Tab-separated table of C-alpha atoms and ligand atoms in Angstrom:
chain	number	residue	atom	x	y	z
A	1	MET	CA	-0.133	-20.853	-12.808
A	2	SER	CA	0.525	-16.780	-12.469
A	3	LEU	CA	1.821	-14.528	-9.496
A	4	LYS	CA	-1.265	-13.275	-7.786
A	5	PHE	CA	-2.051	-10.711	-4.857
A	6	TYR	CA	-4.650	-9.999	-2.523
A	7	ASN	CA	-4.909	-6.262	-3.595
A	8	THR	CA	-6.509	-4.649	-0.496
A	9	TYR	CA	-7.540	-1.560	-2.777
A	10	THR	CA	-9.562	-3.613	-4.420
A	11	HIS	CA	-10.423	-6.508	-1.766
A	12	THR	CA	-9.866	-9.494	-4.254
A	13	THR	CA	-7.070	-11.923	-5.056
A	14	GLU	CA	-5.685	-10.493	-8.823
A	15	GLU	CA	-3.120	-11.495	-11.738
A	16	PHE	CA	-0.213	-9.174	-11.078
A	17	ILE	CA	0.382	-7.257	-14.579
A	18	PRO	CA	3.165	-4.947	-14.157
A	19	GLY	CA	1.954	-1.318	-15.852
A	20	GLY	CA	-1.528	-2.771	-16.044
A	21	VAL	CA	-0.453	-4.162	-19.939
A	22	ARG	CA	-0.174	-7.551	-20.177
A	23	LYS	CA	3.518	-8.765	-21.591
A	24	ASN	CA	4.325	-12.059	-22.663
A	25	THR	CA	7.072	-12.782	-19.841
A	26	PRO	CA	8.149	-11.080	-16.899
A	27	ALA	CA	11.942	-10.187	-18.385
A	28	ASP	CA	9.498	-7.989	-20.919
A	29	TYR	CA	7.977	-5.596	-18.556
A	30	ASP	CA	9.793	-2.304	-17.020
A	31	ALA	CA	11.355	-2.694	-13.497
A	32	VAL	CA	8.340	-3.269	-11.038
A	33	SER	CA	7.980	0.006	-9.244
A	34	ILE	CA	7.459	-0.747	-4.982
A	35	TYR	CA	7.337	1.229	-1.995
A	36	SER	CA	7.014	-0.073	1.475
A	37	CYS	CA	6.360	1.997	4.242
A	38	GLY	CA	9.814	2.076	6.428
A	39	PRO	CA	10.497	3.106	10.034
A	40	THR	CA	10.224	5.673	11.912
A	41	VAL	CA	13.840	5.766	13.462
A	42	TYR	CA	13.816	6.871	16.898
A	43	SER	CA	14.528	3.705	18.511
A	44	TYR	CA	15.868	0.225	17.774
A	45	ALA	CA	12.833	-1.462	15.563
A	46	HIS	CA	11.438	-4.653	17.384
A	47	ILE	CA	11.114	-8.008	15.353
A	48	GLY	CA	6.978	-6.906	14.786
A	49	ASN	CA	8.379	-4.124	12.340
A	50	PHE	CA	11.215	-6.665	10.908
A	51	ARG	CA	7.931	-9.193	9.763
A	52	THR	CA	6.946	-6.277	7.721
A	53	PHE	CA	10.537	-5.528	6.642
A	54	THR	CA	11.163	-9.221	6.171
A	55	LEU	CA	7.861	-9.804	4.238
A	56	ASN	CA	8.755	-6.944	1.749
A	57	ASP	CA	12.426	-8.724	1.077
A	58	LEU	CA	10.056	-11.717	0.522
A	59	LEU	CA	7.976	-9.676	-2.286
A	60	ARG	CA	11.159	-8.574	-3.832
A	61	ARG	CA	12.844	-11.398	-3.704
A	62	TYR	CA	10.340	-13.924	-5.308
A	63	LEU	CA	9.429	-11.405	-8.168
A	64	LYS	CA	13.345	-11.549	-9.187
A	65	TYR	CA	13.144	-15.429	-9.236
A	66	SER	CA	10.205	-15.381	-10.971
A	67	GLY	CA	11.751	-13.292	-13.665
A	68	TYR	CA	11.005	-9.342	-13.095
A	69	LYS	CA	13.167	-6.727	-12.442
A	70	VAL	CA	12.398	-4.632	-9.055
A	71	GLU	CA	13.022	-0.733	-8.680
A	72	HIS	CA	12.347	-0.681	-4.608
A	73	THR	CA	11.847	2.177	-2.463
A	74	MET	CA	11.697	2.212	1.475
A	75	ASN	CA	11.340	5.771	3.114
A	76	ILE	CA	13.158	6.546	6.509
A	77	THR	CA	10.857	8.811	8.641
A	78	ASP	CA	13.500	10.881	10.250
A	79	VAL	CA	10.966	14.120	11.268
A	80	ASP	CA	8.131	13.047	13.518
A	81	ASP	CA	6.859	13.934	17.463
A	82	LYS	CA	9.112	10.788	18.373
A	83	THR	CA	11.967	11.779	16.425
A	84	ILE	CA	11.934	15.073	17.269
A	85	LYS	CA	11.181	13.869	21.119
A	86	GLY	CA	13.980	11.668	20.779
A	87	ALA	CA	16.548	14.074	19.858
A	88	ASN	CA	15.450	16.951	22.374
A	89	ASP	CA	15.952	14.634	25.282
A	90	ASN	CA	19.553	13.159	23.890
A	91	GLY	CA	20.139	17.002	23.360
A	92	LEU	CA	21.201	16.090	19.705
A	93	SER	CA	20.575	17.102	15.864
A	94	LEU	CA	17.574	15.773	14.474
A	95	LYS	CA	20.080	14.800	11.845
A	96	ASP	CA	22.587	13.208	14.467
A	97	PHE	CA	19.711	11.612	16.349
A	98	THR	CA	17.820	9.941	13.545
A	99	GLU	CA	21.231	9.401	11.450
A	100	LYS	CA	22.495	6.894	14.198
A	101	TYR	CA	19.228	4.644	14.659
A	102	THR	CA	18.978	4.763	10.512
A	103	ASN	CA	22.441	3.114	10.653
A	104	ILE	CA	21.304	0.247	13.541
A	105	PHE	CA	18.502	-0.219	11.316
A	106	PHE	CA	20.294	-0.777	8.977
A	107	GLU	CA	22.523	-2.948	10.338
A	108	ASP	CA	19.539	-5.355	11.746
A	109	LEU	CA	18.322	-5.702	8.045
A	110	ALA	CA	21.649	-6.918	6.971
A	111	SER	CA	21.771	-9.391	9.644
A	112	LEU	CA	18.264	-10.442	8.927
A	113	SER	CA	19.486	-11.344	5.014
A	114	ILE	CA	17.268	-8.682	3.711
A	115	GLU	CA	18.819	-7.036	0.480
A	116	GLN	CA	19.540	-3.588	-0.303
A	117	PHE	CA	16.879	-1.809	-2.069
A	118	GLU	CA	17.373	0.715	-4.983
A	119	HIS	CA	16.294	3.566	-2.470
A	120	TYR	CA	16.153	4.940	0.844
A	121	PRO	CA	14.787	8.575	0.665
A	122	ARG	CA	14.766	10.310	4.072
A	123	ALA	CA	11.979	12.249	4.820
A	124	THR	CA	13.926	15.912	5.298
A	125	ASP	CA	15.409	15.477	2.344
A	126	ASN	CA	12.309	15.560	0.260
A	127	ILE	CA	10.688	18.952	1.233
A	128	ASP	CA	10.694	20.369	-2.058
A	129	SER	CA	8.452	17.108	-3.388
A	130	MET	CA	5.805	17.283	-0.267
A	131	ASP	CA	5.885	21.441	-0.906
A	132	ASP	CA	4.889	20.615	-4.941
A	133	ILE	CA	1.967	17.998	-3.619
A	134	ILE	CA	0.943	21.299	-1.396
A	135	GLU	CA	0.733	23.778	-4.189
A	136	ARG	CA	-0.883	21.198	-6.451
A	137	LEU	CA	-3.890	20.657	-3.456
A	138	ARG	CA	-3.880	24.290	-2.943
A	139	ASN	CA	-4.651	25.233	-6.461
A	140	LYS	CA	-7.487	22.891	-6.510
A	141	GLY	CA	-8.784	24.113	-3.830
A	142	LEU	CA	-8.173	20.534	-1.056
A	143	VAL	CA	-6.343	22.870	1.581
A	144	TYR	CA	-7.248	25.026	3.825
A	145	GLU	CA	-5.406	26.908	6.841
A	146	LYS	CA	-6.036	26.694	10.604
A	147	ASP	CA	-3.642	27.989	13.746
A	148	GLY	CA	-0.578	27.700	11.179
A	149	SER	CA	-1.373	24.095	9.981
A	150	LEU	CA	-2.170	22.785	6.632
A	151	TYR	CA	-5.262	20.627	6.189
A	152	PHE	CA	-6.463	18.016	3.325
A	153	SER	CA	-10.334	18.652	3.347
A	154	ILE	CA	-11.296	14.665	2.795
A	155	ALA	CA	-14.977	15.762	1.752
A	156	LYS	CA	-13.971	17.795	-1.332
A	157	PHE	CA	-11.921	13.960	-2.713
A	158	GLU	CA	-15.085	11.631	-3.485
A	159	GLN	CA	-12.842	7.964	-3.047
A	160	TYR	CA	-11.713	9.026	0.642
A	161	GLY	CA	-12.136	5.314	2.156
A	162	LYS	CA	-12.168	3.459	-0.774
A	163	LEU	CA	-9.079	1.109	0.437
A	164	SER	CA	-10.321	1.001	4.187
A	165	ASN	CA	-13.700	0.449	2.864
A	166	LEU	CA	-14.495	3.973	5.274
A	167	GLU	CA	-17.751	3.990	4.029
A	168	LYS	CA	-18.950	1.268	6.643
A	169	ARG	CA	-17.767	3.449	9.115
A	170	GLU	CA	-18.982	6.967	10.912
A	171	THR	CA	-16.501	9.548	9.258
A	172	ILE	CA	-16.134	12.737	10.934
A	173	SER	CA	-15.040	15.035	8.112
A	174	GLY	CA	-14.503	18.610	8.648
A	175	ALA	CA	-12.791	17.788	12.228
A	176	ARG	CA	-9.356	18.239	12.219
A	177	TYR	CA	-6.480	15.957	13.818
A	178	ASP	CA	-2.725	16.362	13.462
A	179	ALA	CA	-1.114	13.995	15.535
A	180	ASP	CA	0.746	11.390	13.860
A	181	GLU	CA	-1.138	8.621	15.013
A	182	TYR	CA	-4.924	8.110	15.187
A	183	GLU	CA	-7.664	6.794	16.506
A	184	LYS	CA	-8.669	3.775	14.053
A	185	ASP	CA	-12.447	4.951	12.564
A	186	ASP	CA	-11.273	8.293	13.078
A	187	ALA	CA	-11.318	9.742	9.166
A	188	ARG	CA	-10.843	13.809	10.329
A	189	ASP	CA	-9.283	15.818	7.948
A	190	PHE	CA	-5.345	15.574	8.324
A	191	ALA	CA	-2.291	17.657	8.377
A	192	LEU	CA	-0.698	18.176	5.340
A	193	TRP	CA	1.910	20.495	6.994
A	194	LYS	CA	2.131	21.478	10.813
A	195	ALA	CA	2.890	25.038	12.762
A	196	SER	CA	6.161	24.881	14.149
A	197	LYS	CA	6.503	25.021	17.900
A	198	GLU	CA	9.076	26.009	20.295
A	199	ASN	CA	12.350	23.673	19.568
A	200	GLU	CA	11.298	21.779	16.943
A	201	PRO	CA	13.037	21.662	13.261
A	202	SER	CA	10.991	24.101	10.949
A	203	TRP	CA	11.160	24.453	7.041
A	204	LYS	CA	9.961	27.095	4.817
A	205	ILE	CA	7.524	25.964	1.912
A	206	LYS	CA	5.660	28.419	-0.666
A	207	SER	CA	2.670	29.206	1.509
A	208	MET	CA	4.300	28.681	5.111
A	209	ASP	CA	7.304	30.996	6.260
A	210	GLY	CA	7.688	27.660	9.057
A	211	GLY	CA	6.527	24.035	10.047
A	212	ARG	CA	7.281	20.748	9.814
A	213	PRO	CA	5.559	18.011	7.472
A	214	GLY	CA	2.990	15.631	8.594
A	215	TRP	CA	3.713	12.670	8.146
A	216	HIS	CA	1.021	11.203	5.243
A	217	ILE	CA	2.689	13.623	2.851
A	218	GLU	CA	6.066	12.661	3.258
A	219	CYS	CA	5.249	9.167	1.173
A	220	SER	CA	3.413	10.421	-1.133
A	221	ALA	CA	5.840	13.037	-1.740
A	222	MET	CA	8.786	10.266	-2.092
A	223	VAL	CA	6.845	8.179	-4.511
A	224	ARG	CA	6.469	10.767	-7.037
A	225	LYS	CA	9.994	11.880	-7.098
A	226	ILE	CA	11.335	8.472	-7.543
A	227	TYR	CA	8.618	7.157	-9.945
A	228	GLY	CA	6.873	10.072	-11.276
A	229	LYS	CA	3.837	7.534	-12.327
A	230	THR	CA	1.757	5.470	-10.662
A	231	ILE	CA	3.346	3.008	-9.367
A	232	ASP	CA	3.314	-1.200	-9.064
A	233	ILE	CA	3.011	-1.770	-5.906
A	234	HIS	CA	2.506	-0.237	-2.604
A	235	THR	CA	3.295	-2.421	1.026
A	236	GLY	CA	3.144	-1.798	4.593
A	237	GLY	CA	1.624	-3.364	7.903
A	238	VAL	CA	-2.124	-3.546	8.105
A	239	ASP	CA	-2.271	-1.148	10.631
A	240	LEU	CA	-0.888	1.268	7.918
A	241	ILE	CA	-4.520	0.937	5.437
A	242	PHE	CA	-6.137	3.182	7.409
A	243	PRO	CA	-5.865	6.514	8.007
A	244	HIS	CA	-1.800	6.362	6.365
A	245	HIS	CA	-2.028	4.991	3.411
A	246	GLU	CA	-6.074	6.327	2.699
A	247	ASN	CA	-4.248	9.948	3.044
A	248	GLU	CA	-1.575	8.604	0.858
A	249	ILE	CA	-4.004	7.945	-1.823
A	250	ALA	CA	-6.131	10.975	-1.431
A	251	GLN	CA	-3.086	13.433	-1.806
A	252	SER	CA	-1.559	11.953	-4.598
A	253	GLU	CA	-4.694	11.392	-6.309
A	254	ALA	CA	-6.182	14.568	-5.941
A	255	ALA	CA	-2.595	16.310	-6.467
A	256	TYR	CA	-1.863	14.518	-9.788
A	257	GLY	CA	-4.545	13.210	-11.618
A	258	GLU	CA	-3.748	9.628	-11.842
A	259	PRO	CA	-3.822	6.010	-9.998
A	260	PHE	CA	-1.342	6.072	-7.267
A	261	ALA	CA	-0.907	2.291	-6.636
A	262	ARG	CA	-2.186	-0.727	-8.829
A	263	TYR	CA	-1.670	-3.330	-6.318
A	264	TRP	CA	-1.703	-2.724	-2.426
A	265	LEU	CA	-0.322	-5.560	-0.132
A	266	HIS	CA	-0.386	-5.481	3.406
A	267	TRP	CA	1.647	-7.535	5.541
A	268	GLU	CA	-0.805	-8.950	9.163
A	269	HIS	CA	1.040	-8.689	12.469
A	270	LEU	CA	3.154	-10.166	15.171
A	271	LEU	CA	1.423	-10.754	18.017
A	272	VAL	CA	2.561	-11.685	21.549
A	273	GLU	CA	-0.210	-13.040	23.424
A	274	GLY	CA	-2.807	-12.344	21.176
A	275	THR	CA	-1.904	-8.557	21.365
A	276	LYS	CA	0.239	-6.785	18.602
A	277	MET	CA	3.842	-6.309	19.423
A	278	SER	CA	3.990	-2.752	19.785
A	279	LYS	CA	6.660	-0.207	21.724
A	280	SER	CA	3.525	1.616	23.149
A	281	LYS	CA	2.045	-1.790	24.341
A	282	GLY	CA	6.162	-2.989	25.953
A	283	ASN	CA	5.390	-6.481	25.080
A	284	PHE	CA	8.304	-6.287	22.179
A	285	TYR	CA	11.472	-7.738	21.735
A	286	THR	CA	14.194	-5.977	19.494
A	287	LEU	CA	16.314	-7.888	17.319
A	288	ARG	CA	18.850	-7.475	19.427
A	289	ASP	CA	17.365	-9.042	22.941
A	290	LEU	CA	16.917	-12.415	20.781
A	291	THR	CA	20.540	-12.209	19.481
A	292	GLU	CA	21.519	-11.721	23.155
A	293	LYS	CA	19.667	-14.638	24.280
A	294	GLY	CA	21.749	-16.637	21.797
A	295	TYR	CA	19.203	-16.842	19.039
A	296	SER	CA	20.591	-16.366	15.533
A	297	PRO	CA	18.895	-14.213	12.760
A	298	ARG	CA	18.544	-16.435	10.563
A	299	ALA	CA	15.943	-18.241	12.366
A	300	ILE	CA	14.222	-14.852	13.456
A	301	ARG	CA	14.050	-14.968	9.520
A	302	TYR	CA	12.977	-18.331	9.129
A	303	LEU	CA	10.354	-17.971	11.814
A	304	LEU	CA	8.567	-14.550	10.247
A	305	LEU	CA	8.606	-16.245	6.593
A	306	SER	CA	7.271	-19.600	8.202
A	307	ALA	CA	3.793	-18.153	8.226
A	308	HIS	CA	1.483	-16.649	5.246
A	309	TYR	CA	1.477	-13.252	5.287
A	310	ARG	CA	-2.464	-12.441	5.482
A	311	LYS	CA	-2.206	-14.284	8.822
A	312	GLN	CA	-1.521	-13.403	12.183
A	313	LEU	CA	1.675	-14.938	13.765
A	314	ASN	CA	2.253	-15.317	17.451
A	315	PHE	CA	5.676	-14.787	18.615
A	316	THR	CA	6.723	-17.135	21.323
A	317	LEU	CA	10.135	-18.546	22.418
A	318	GLU	CA	9.130	-22.068	21.980
A	319	GLY	CA	8.637	-20.988	18.537
A	320	LEU	CA	11.955	-19.671	17.824
A	321	LYS	CA	13.537	-22.378	19.361
A	322	GLY	CA	11.454	-24.660	16.969
A	323	ALA	CA	12.576	-22.614	14.164
A	324	GLU	CA	16.426	-22.771	15.267
A	325	SER	CA	16.168	-26.653	15.910
A	326	SER	CA	14.295	-26.986	12.154
A	327	LEU	CA	17.791	-24.912	10.876
A	328	GLU	CA	19.565	-27.679	12.121
A	329	LYS	CA	18.124	-30.445	10.499
A	330	ILE	CA	18.720	-28.347	7.725
A	331	ASP	CA	22.582	-27.691	8.504
A	332	ASN	CA	22.633	-31.568	8.663
A	333	PHE	CA	21.342	-32.170	5.391
A	334	ILE	CA	23.568	-29.802	3.943
A	335	THR	CA	26.633	-31.302	5.466
A	336	ARG	CA	25.747	-34.586	4.716
A	337	LEU	CA	24.738	-33.348	0.799
A	338	ASN	CA	28.191	-31.437	0.888
A	339	SER	CA	30.148	-34.345	1.770
A	340	VAL	CA	28.580	-37.753	-0.075
A	341	ASN	CA	30.611	-39.583	-1.682
A	342	VAL	CA	30.130	-38.709	-5.645
A	343	GLU	CA	30.579	-41.396	-8.081
A	344	GLU	CA	30.685	-42.064	-11.364
A	345	THR	CA	27.191	-43.597	-11.716
A	346	ASN	CA	24.105	-43.475	-13.815
A	347	ARG	CA	21.970	-40.586	-12.999
A	348	ASN	CA	18.582	-41.593	-10.508
A	349	LYS	CA	15.583	-40.389	-11.591
A	350	THR	CA	13.974	-40.186	-7.663
A	351	VAL	CA	16.178	-37.282	-7.570
A	352	SER	CA	15.216	-35.661	-10.756
A	353	ASP	CA	11.509	-36.212	-9.952
A	354	ALA	CA	11.702	-34.735	-6.426
A	355	VAL	CA	13.818	-31.580	-7.930
A	356	GLU	CA	11.041	-30.991	-10.177
A	357	LEU	CA	8.217	-31.246	-8.062
A	358	TYR	CA	10.059	-28.981	-5.498
A	359	LEU	CA	10.340	-26.413	-7.965
A	360	LYS	CA	6.605	-26.856	-9.441
A	361	ASP	CA	5.298	-26.891	-5.657
A	362	PHE	CA	7.332	-24.211	-4.549
A	363	SER	CA	6.513	-21.842	-7.133
A	364	GLU	CA	2.798	-22.600	-7.198
A	365	SER	CA	2.702	-21.730	-3.783
A	366	MET	CA	4.855	-18.962	-4.328
A	367	ASP	CA	2.479	-17.804	-7.153
A	368	ASN	CA	-0.468	-17.808	-4.448
A	369	ASP	CA	-0.081	-14.837	-3.153
A	370	LEU	CA	3.005	-15.583	-1.592
A	371	ASN	CA	2.180	-18.588	0.517
A	372	THR	CA	5.430	-19.152	2.257
A	373	SER	CA	3.697	-21.754	4.697
A	374	GLY	CA	3.151	-24.276	1.386
A	375	ALA	CA	6.812	-23.325	0.285
A	376	PHE	CA	8.179	-24.258	3.643
A	377	GLY	CA	6.094	-27.240	2.834
A	378	ALA	CA	7.602	-28.048	-0.507
A	379	PHE	CA	11.118	-27.424	1.014
A	380	PHE	CA	10.552	-30.030	3.456
A	381	GLU	CA	9.576	-32.628	1.652
A	382	PHE	CA	11.659	-32.444	-1.218
A	383	MET	CA	14.681	-32.697	1.571
A	384	HIS	CA	12.810	-35.471	3.102
A	385	THR	CA	12.895	-37.420	-0.206
A	386	VAL	CA	16.737	-36.511	-1.099
A	387	ASN	CA	17.783	-37.422	2.397
A	388	PRO	CA	17.948	-41.227	2.638
A	389	LEU	CA	19.480	-40.823	-0.950
A	390	LEU	CA	22.607	-39.426	0.489
A	391	ASP	CA	23.505	-42.646	3.088
A	392	ARG	CA	25.057	-43.772	-0.501
A	393	ALA	CA	26.974	-42.330	-3.311
A	394	ILE	CA	25.488	-40.639	-6.096
A	395	SER	CA	26.522	-38.907	-9.133
A	396	LYS	CA	28.018	-35.584	-9.476
A	397	GLU	CA	25.164	-34.362	-11.970
A	398	ASP	CA	22.450	-35.703	-9.217
A	399	LYS	CA	24.637	-33.424	-6.269
A	400	GLU	CA	24.613	-30.668	-8.806
A	401	GLU	CA	20.897	-31.106	-9.496
A	402	ILE	CA	19.958	-30.844	-6.013
A	403	LEU	CA	22.474	-28.100	-4.949
A	404	SER	CA	21.269	-26.254	-7.629
A	405	ALA	CA	17.766	-26.325	-6.349
A	406	LEU	CA	18.338	-25.341	-3.053
A	407	LYS	CA	20.914	-22.265	-4.135
A	408	LYS	CA	17.585	-21.182	-6.464
A	409	THR	CA	15.077	-21.178	-3.905
A	410	ASP	CA	17.078	-19.781	-0.992
A	411	MET	CA	16.890	-16.644	-3.533
A	412	VAL	CA	13.767	-16.428	-1.861
A	413	PHE	CA	13.965	-17.805	1.251
A	414	GLY	CA	17.526	-16.536	2.297
A	415	PHE	CA	17.943	-19.256	5.694
A	416	ILE	CA	18.750	-22.219	3.862
A	417	PHE	CA	22.537	-21.661	3.565
A	418	SER	CA	23.880	-20.344	6.739
A	419	ASP	CA	26.685	-18.492	4.571
A	420	THR	CA	26.769	-17.794	0.964
A	421	LYS	CA	30.412	-19.313	1.151
A	422	THR	CA	28.870	-22.833	1.840
A	423	ILE	CA	27.554	-22.869	-2.153
A	424	ASP	CA	31.019	-21.718	-3.347
A	425	ALA	CA	32.281	-24.331	-5.433
A	426	GLU	CA	35.297	-23.327	-5.139
A	427	LEU	CA	35.490	-23.355	-1.625
A	428	GLU	CA	34.162	-27.060	-1.420
A	429	LYS	CA	37.180	-28.304	-3.379
A	430	ARG	CA	39.477	-26.694	-1.681
A	431	VAL	CA	38.026	-27.906	1.903
A	432	ASN	CA	38.002	-31.437	1.075
A	433	THR	CA	41.632	-32.015	-0.531
A	434	LEU	CA	42.113	-30.283	2.985
A	435	ILE	CA	40.107	-32.976	4.617
A	436	GLU	CA	41.967	-35.785	2.433
A	437	GLU	CA	45.332	-33.612	3.760
A	438	ARG	CA	43.908	-33.966	7.130
A	439	LYS	CA	43.572	-37.753	6.808
A	440	GLN	CA	46.836	-38.818	5.687
A	441	ALA	CA	48.358	-36.712	8.421
A	442	ARG	CA	46.555	-38.382	11.339
A	443	ILE	CA	47.261	-41.757	9.436
A	444	ASP	CA	51.072	-40.260	9.480
A	445	LYS	CA	50.696	-39.517	13.202
A	446	ASN	CA	51.526	-36.087	12.076
A	447	PHE	CA	49.126	-34.347	14.204
A	448	LYS	CA	50.612	-31.404	14.661
A	449	ARG	CA	49.566	-31.248	11.084
A	450	SER	CA	46.278	-32.334	11.350
A	451	ASP	CA	45.744	-29.879	13.968
A	452	GLU	CA	46.705	-27.025	11.821
A	453	ILE	CA	44.642	-27.649	9.428
A	454	ARG	CA	41.608	-27.860	11.516
A	455	ASP	CA	42.692	-24.674	13.090
A	456	GLU	CA	42.884	-23.016	9.785
A	457	LEU	CA	39.727	-23.837	8.879
A	458	LEU	CA	37.616	-22.968	12.053
A	459	ALA	CA	39.629	-19.623	11.068
A	460	GLU	CA	37.735	-19.221	7.932
A	461	GLY	CA	34.273	-20.375	9.756
A	462	ILE	CA	34.143	-23.844	8.765
A	463	ILE	CA	34.076	-26.505	11.176
A	464	LEU	CA	35.044	-30.389	11.103
A	465	GLU	CA	33.506	-32.972	12.689
A	466	ASP	CA	35.281	-36.757	12.400
A	467	GLY	CA	32.268	-39.150	12.800
A	468	LYS	CA	32.413	-42.901	11.701
A	469	GLU	CA	31.662	-42.164	8.352
A	470	GLY	CA	34.531	-40.082	7.982
A	471	THR	CA	35.116	-36.307	8.297
A	472	ARG	CA	32.184	-33.966	7.871
A	473	TRP	CA	32.181	-30.417	7.326
A	474	LYS	CA	29.803	-27.003	7.729
A	475	LEU	CA	30.257	-23.533	8.269
A	476	LYS	CA	29.818	-21.648	11.665
A	477	LYS	CA	26.811	-20.310	12.601
B	1	LIG	P1	6.713	2.349	12.253
B	1	LIG	O1	8.399	2.361	12.604
B	1	LIG	O2	5.919	2.273	13.824
B	1	LIG	O3	6.185	3.052	11.612
B	1	LIG	O4	6.359	1.144	12.024
B	1	LIG	C1	6.815	0.393	10.901
B	1	LIG	C2	6.323	-0.543	9.935
B	1	LIG	O5	6.331	-2.000	11.052
B	1	LIG	C3	4.809	-0.616	9.481
B	1	LIG	O6	4.794	-0.801	8.111
B	1	LIG	C4	3.890	-0.973	10.679
B	1	LIG	O7	2.699	-1.291	10.035
B	1	LIG	C5	4.784	-2.373	10.700
B	1	LIG	N1	4.439	-3.270	12.331
B	1	LIG	C6	4.277	-2.272	13.495
B	1	LIG	N2	4.011	-3.078	14.356
B	1	LIG	C7	4.056	-4.529	13.443
B	1	LIG	C8	3.741	-5.634	13.673
B	1	LIG	N3	3.242	-5.910	15.829
B	1	LIG	N4	3.753	-6.860	13.215
B	1	LIG	C9	3.954	-6.763	11.944
B	1	LIG	N5	4.024	-5.102	11.883
B	1	LIG	C10	4.454	-4.289	12.550
B	2	LIG	ZN1	4.006	5.306	4.187
């Protein structure tokens, strides 16, 4: 099976072909160019936002798993109504205020095991690219000025509304709008550049002596600056389909005369009691709210990935507790696997069959428009088959094959191993030797040495558990 995505732009599920020209294998393609709309850095992001950001990570990880190279960009919106107000209210420069929240955002991404992308451009560092688009649009007669702001005239861009099926709605063209947030269905001429007000930062562009960028132009500008051509995939939460992404398409395609993006993927929302989790509704949890309550970022990642991205996901603390207990089962399984008795025995066909089935079901589900719930199912089925086999000794090869399937799929899941150290064979060997030494020390009643070993390992984040079957070990969460 080949990788397929539901493309919002064509409203159909399509085979993924980077660059638009089919090649033999994923490795033959140039790096897949991805652009994901990033955060507005005026406060802590909530876990609804992190559903979106975790799904961006999932997409990138699965492309890599499938053998593609990726070049991924996420912008940082560091100038808009909210960041300007936040900086003013806190008596900070816009730069200092937004850097603070950008750093917090990066810390949160790291704790959710979200990989580092190739580019994180800031809007305020890219005014020159915005100026370029505005100039091109002005030369084509698509821009008009009103009260010091520049507007894009949507009536002059024929395909306006294709992404969001806007033709089915009533549009009000020729009316102007320059706030960063719109009413749904309200298709008005949008501000490319906003007149500067008092106490607001201001930049000069070729056609204006001052002012600041509108929100939509920043993404169009960064895509052009970084990739310089049509990109493969553009992503964002479903709320961005209209007007943000519609406006990005209009500006970019009108300015550069070529398609903006081939595939549009939109992540559904995280809900709380049936409504979208959002700052303005006040029904949100930040990552830190939850970690302070004792929940692990790993469980949050697990929960956010558990549902298919095109389905809304209702957030509850009960659901998060469920994620924690699933992870406990996974940890116990890994502990059993790490400490299983290895003997020189024949290979067990049940193991190789289970591994083969797991990897097949995993990639079939993920190829099918990133169906994570199917992939989770395949993983639990695999654990279920392998777990009873660990009651007895297994062959070294079987153990390695199981571990390697888990490591491979964890390149995508990012939650199976609570720490990458678990998968380090060196560490495993060292810990097992120390466990043996400790066993002997206890037989010799050398409790000082046995405690020393336990404490030494604990300092490294390794917990020893003594049980009937001997000593098992696991990594501290
Ligand atoms: P913002 O910082 O408000 O620009 O939002 C950053 C990203 O989070 C955007 O791609 C939004 O679509 C996304 N987002 C906002 N609320 C939610 C939610 N409740 N569930 C999933 N994604 C969301
Ligand atoms: Zn954007």
